[in-house]
mmCIF file of C-alpha atoms in Angstrom:
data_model
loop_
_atom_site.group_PDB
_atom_site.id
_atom_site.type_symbol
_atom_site.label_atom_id
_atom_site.label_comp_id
_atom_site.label_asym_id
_atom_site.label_seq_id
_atom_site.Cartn_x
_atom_site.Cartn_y
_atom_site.Cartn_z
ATOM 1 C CA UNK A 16 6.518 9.801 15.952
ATOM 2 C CA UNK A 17 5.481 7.140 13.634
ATOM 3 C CA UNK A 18 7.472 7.275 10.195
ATOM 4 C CA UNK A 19 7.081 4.326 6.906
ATOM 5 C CA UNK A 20 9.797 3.921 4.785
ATOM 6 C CA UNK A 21 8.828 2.241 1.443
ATOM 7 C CA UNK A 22 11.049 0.161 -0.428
ATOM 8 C CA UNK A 23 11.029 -2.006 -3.820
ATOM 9 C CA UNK A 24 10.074 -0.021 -6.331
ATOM 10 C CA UNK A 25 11.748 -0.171 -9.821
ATOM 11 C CA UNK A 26 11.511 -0.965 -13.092
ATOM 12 C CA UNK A 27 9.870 -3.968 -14.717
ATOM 13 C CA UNK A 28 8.348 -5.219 -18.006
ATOM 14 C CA UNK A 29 4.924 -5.924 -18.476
ATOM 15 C CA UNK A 30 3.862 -8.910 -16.965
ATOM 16 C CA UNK A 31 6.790 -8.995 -14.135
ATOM 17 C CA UNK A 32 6.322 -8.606 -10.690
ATOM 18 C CA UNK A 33 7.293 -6.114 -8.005
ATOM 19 C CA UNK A 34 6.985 -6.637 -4.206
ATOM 20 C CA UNK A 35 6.968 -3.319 -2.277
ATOM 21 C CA UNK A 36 7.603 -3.014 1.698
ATOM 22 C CA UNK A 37 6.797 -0.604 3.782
ATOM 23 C CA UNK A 38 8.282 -0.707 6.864
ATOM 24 C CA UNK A 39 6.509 1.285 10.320
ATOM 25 C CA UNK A 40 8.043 2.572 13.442
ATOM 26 C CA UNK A 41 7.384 5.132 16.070
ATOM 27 C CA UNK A 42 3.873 3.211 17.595
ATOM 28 C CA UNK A 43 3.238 -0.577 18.885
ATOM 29 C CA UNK A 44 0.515 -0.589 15.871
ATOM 30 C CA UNK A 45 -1.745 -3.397 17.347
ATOM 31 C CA UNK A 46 -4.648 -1.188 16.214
ATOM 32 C CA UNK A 47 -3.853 0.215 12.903
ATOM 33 C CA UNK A 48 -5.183 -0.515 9.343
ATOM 34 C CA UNK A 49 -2.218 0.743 6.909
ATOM 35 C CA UNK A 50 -2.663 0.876 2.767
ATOM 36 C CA UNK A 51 -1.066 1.558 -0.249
ATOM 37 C CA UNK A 52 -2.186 4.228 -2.521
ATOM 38 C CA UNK A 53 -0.843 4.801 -5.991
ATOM 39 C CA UNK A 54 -0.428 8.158 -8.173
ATOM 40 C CA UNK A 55 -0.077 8.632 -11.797
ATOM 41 C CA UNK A 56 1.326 11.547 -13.686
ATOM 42 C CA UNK A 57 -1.403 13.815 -13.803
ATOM 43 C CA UNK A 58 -3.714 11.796 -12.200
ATOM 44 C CA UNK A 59 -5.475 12.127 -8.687
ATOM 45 C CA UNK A 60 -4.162 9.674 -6.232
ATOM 46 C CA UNK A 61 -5.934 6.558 -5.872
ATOM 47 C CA UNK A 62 -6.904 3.281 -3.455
ATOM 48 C CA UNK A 63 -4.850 -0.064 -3.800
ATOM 49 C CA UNK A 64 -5.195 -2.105 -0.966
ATOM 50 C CA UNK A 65 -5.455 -1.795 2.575
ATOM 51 C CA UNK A 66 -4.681 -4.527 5.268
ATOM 52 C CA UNK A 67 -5.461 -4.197 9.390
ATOM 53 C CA UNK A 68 -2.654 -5.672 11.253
ATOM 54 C CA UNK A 69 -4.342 -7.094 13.646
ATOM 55 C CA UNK A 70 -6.354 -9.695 11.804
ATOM 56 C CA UNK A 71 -5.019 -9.273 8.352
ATOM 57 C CA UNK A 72 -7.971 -8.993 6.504
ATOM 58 C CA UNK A 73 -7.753 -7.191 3.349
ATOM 59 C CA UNK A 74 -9.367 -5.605 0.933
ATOM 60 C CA UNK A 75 -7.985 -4.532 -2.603
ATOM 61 C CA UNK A 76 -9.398 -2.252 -5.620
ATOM 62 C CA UNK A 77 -11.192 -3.693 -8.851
ATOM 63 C CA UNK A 78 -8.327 -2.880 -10.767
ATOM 64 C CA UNK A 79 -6.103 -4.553 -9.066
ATOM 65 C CA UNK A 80 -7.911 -7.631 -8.050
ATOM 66 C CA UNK A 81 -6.409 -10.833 -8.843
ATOM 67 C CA UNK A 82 -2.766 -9.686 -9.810
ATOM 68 C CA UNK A 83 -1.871 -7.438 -6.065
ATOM 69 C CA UNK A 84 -2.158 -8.840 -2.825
ATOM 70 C CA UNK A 85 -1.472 -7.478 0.214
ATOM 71 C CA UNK A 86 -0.083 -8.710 3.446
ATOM 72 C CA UNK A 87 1.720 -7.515 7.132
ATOM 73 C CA UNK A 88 4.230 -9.127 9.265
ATOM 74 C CA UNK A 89 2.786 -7.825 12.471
ATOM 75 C CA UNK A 90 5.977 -8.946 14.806
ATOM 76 C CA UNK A 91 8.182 -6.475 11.919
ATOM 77 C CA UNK A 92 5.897 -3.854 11.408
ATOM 78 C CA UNK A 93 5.765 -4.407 7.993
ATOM 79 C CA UNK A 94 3.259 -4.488 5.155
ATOM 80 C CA UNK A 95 3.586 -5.493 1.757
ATOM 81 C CA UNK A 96 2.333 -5.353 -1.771
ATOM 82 C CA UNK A 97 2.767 -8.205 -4.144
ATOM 83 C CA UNK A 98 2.729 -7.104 -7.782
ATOM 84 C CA UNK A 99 2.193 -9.639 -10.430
ATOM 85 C CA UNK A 100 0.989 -9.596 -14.094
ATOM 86 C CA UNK A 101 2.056 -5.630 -13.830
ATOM 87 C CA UNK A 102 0.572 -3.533 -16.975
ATOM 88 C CA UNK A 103 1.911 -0.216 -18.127
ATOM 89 C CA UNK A 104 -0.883 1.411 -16.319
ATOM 90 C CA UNK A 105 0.404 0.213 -13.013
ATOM 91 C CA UNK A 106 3.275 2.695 -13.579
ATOM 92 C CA UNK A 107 2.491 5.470 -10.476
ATOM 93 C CA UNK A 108 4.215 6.489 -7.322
ATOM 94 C CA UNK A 109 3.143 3.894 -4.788
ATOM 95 C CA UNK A 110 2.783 5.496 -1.362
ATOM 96 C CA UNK A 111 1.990 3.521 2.117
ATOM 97 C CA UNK A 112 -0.667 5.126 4.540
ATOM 98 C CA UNK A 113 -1.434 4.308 8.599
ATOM 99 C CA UNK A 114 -4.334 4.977 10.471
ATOM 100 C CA UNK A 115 -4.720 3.792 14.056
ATOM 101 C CA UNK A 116 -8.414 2.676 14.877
ATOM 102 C CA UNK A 117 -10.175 3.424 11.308
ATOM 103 C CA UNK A 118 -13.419 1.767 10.457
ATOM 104 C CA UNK A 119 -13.407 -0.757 7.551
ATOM 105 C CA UNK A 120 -15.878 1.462 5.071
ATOM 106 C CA UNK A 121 -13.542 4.153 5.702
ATOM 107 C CA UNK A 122 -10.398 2.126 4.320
ATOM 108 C CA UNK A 123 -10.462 3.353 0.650
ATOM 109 C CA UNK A 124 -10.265 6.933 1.258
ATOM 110 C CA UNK A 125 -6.889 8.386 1.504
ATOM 111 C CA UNK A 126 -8.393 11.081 3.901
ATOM 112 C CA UNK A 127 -9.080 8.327 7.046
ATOM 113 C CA UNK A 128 -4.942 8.486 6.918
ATOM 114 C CA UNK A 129 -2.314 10.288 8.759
ATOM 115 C CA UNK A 130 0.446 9.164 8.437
ATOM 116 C CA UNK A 131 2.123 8.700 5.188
ATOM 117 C CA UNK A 132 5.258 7.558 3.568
ATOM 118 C CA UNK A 133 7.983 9.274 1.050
ATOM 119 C CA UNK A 134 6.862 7.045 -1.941
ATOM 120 C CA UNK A 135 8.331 4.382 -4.525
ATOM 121 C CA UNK A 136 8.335 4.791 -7.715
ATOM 122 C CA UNK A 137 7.427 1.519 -9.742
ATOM 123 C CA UNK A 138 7.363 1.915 -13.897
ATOM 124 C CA UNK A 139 5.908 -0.909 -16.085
ATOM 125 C CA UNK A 140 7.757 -0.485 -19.698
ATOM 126 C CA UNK A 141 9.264 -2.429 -21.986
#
């Protein structure tokens, strides 16, 4: 059964940084893309980045181009999210999402995932 645990979250003031984990077990995961996906109070939930682990290439949303990168450690199953130059509008529940095989155009959409994490809850205030 494949489970991700995300970690790192917290409080920071604007302009800090954050690095978030999220940590995958349960599957060998040679073949899946996995993503992090971010929710606001009363907003919809909405596309961050995404990273296969096979090749590592990425791709990241306009918003957060330039300031978040994603990466994996493929030998520890793990993907992260570097957060720099945070605003107050980064504030959201940051959730990580696997899919095993999923096409690159379909990356963005949280519905190519099935398997998804608790969350971490990341707050940008001074």
């Amino acid at each position: 059964q494949v489970q991700l645990v995300e970690s790192g979250g917290g409080l920071v003031l604007p302009g800090g940084s954050l690095r978030l984990s999220c940590a995958a077990s349960g599957d060998n995961f040679r073949e899946y893309a996995m993503a992090w996906f971010r929710q606001a109070p009363g907003k919809d939930r909405e596309f961050v980045a995404a990273v296969r682990l096979s090749s590592g290439n990425s791709l990241h949303a306009d918003s957060v181009k330039g300031r978040f990168t994603i990466s994996r450690d493929g030998a520890r199953k793990t993907v992260y999210l570097q957060m720099d130059m945070l605003k107050p509008e980064d504030t959201a529940v940051y959730y990580c999402a696997a899919k095993k095989g999923a096409i690159w155009s379909a990356l963005p959409s949280q519905s190519t995932y099935v398997h998804w994490g608790q969350g971490t809850q990341v707050t940008v205030s001074s």
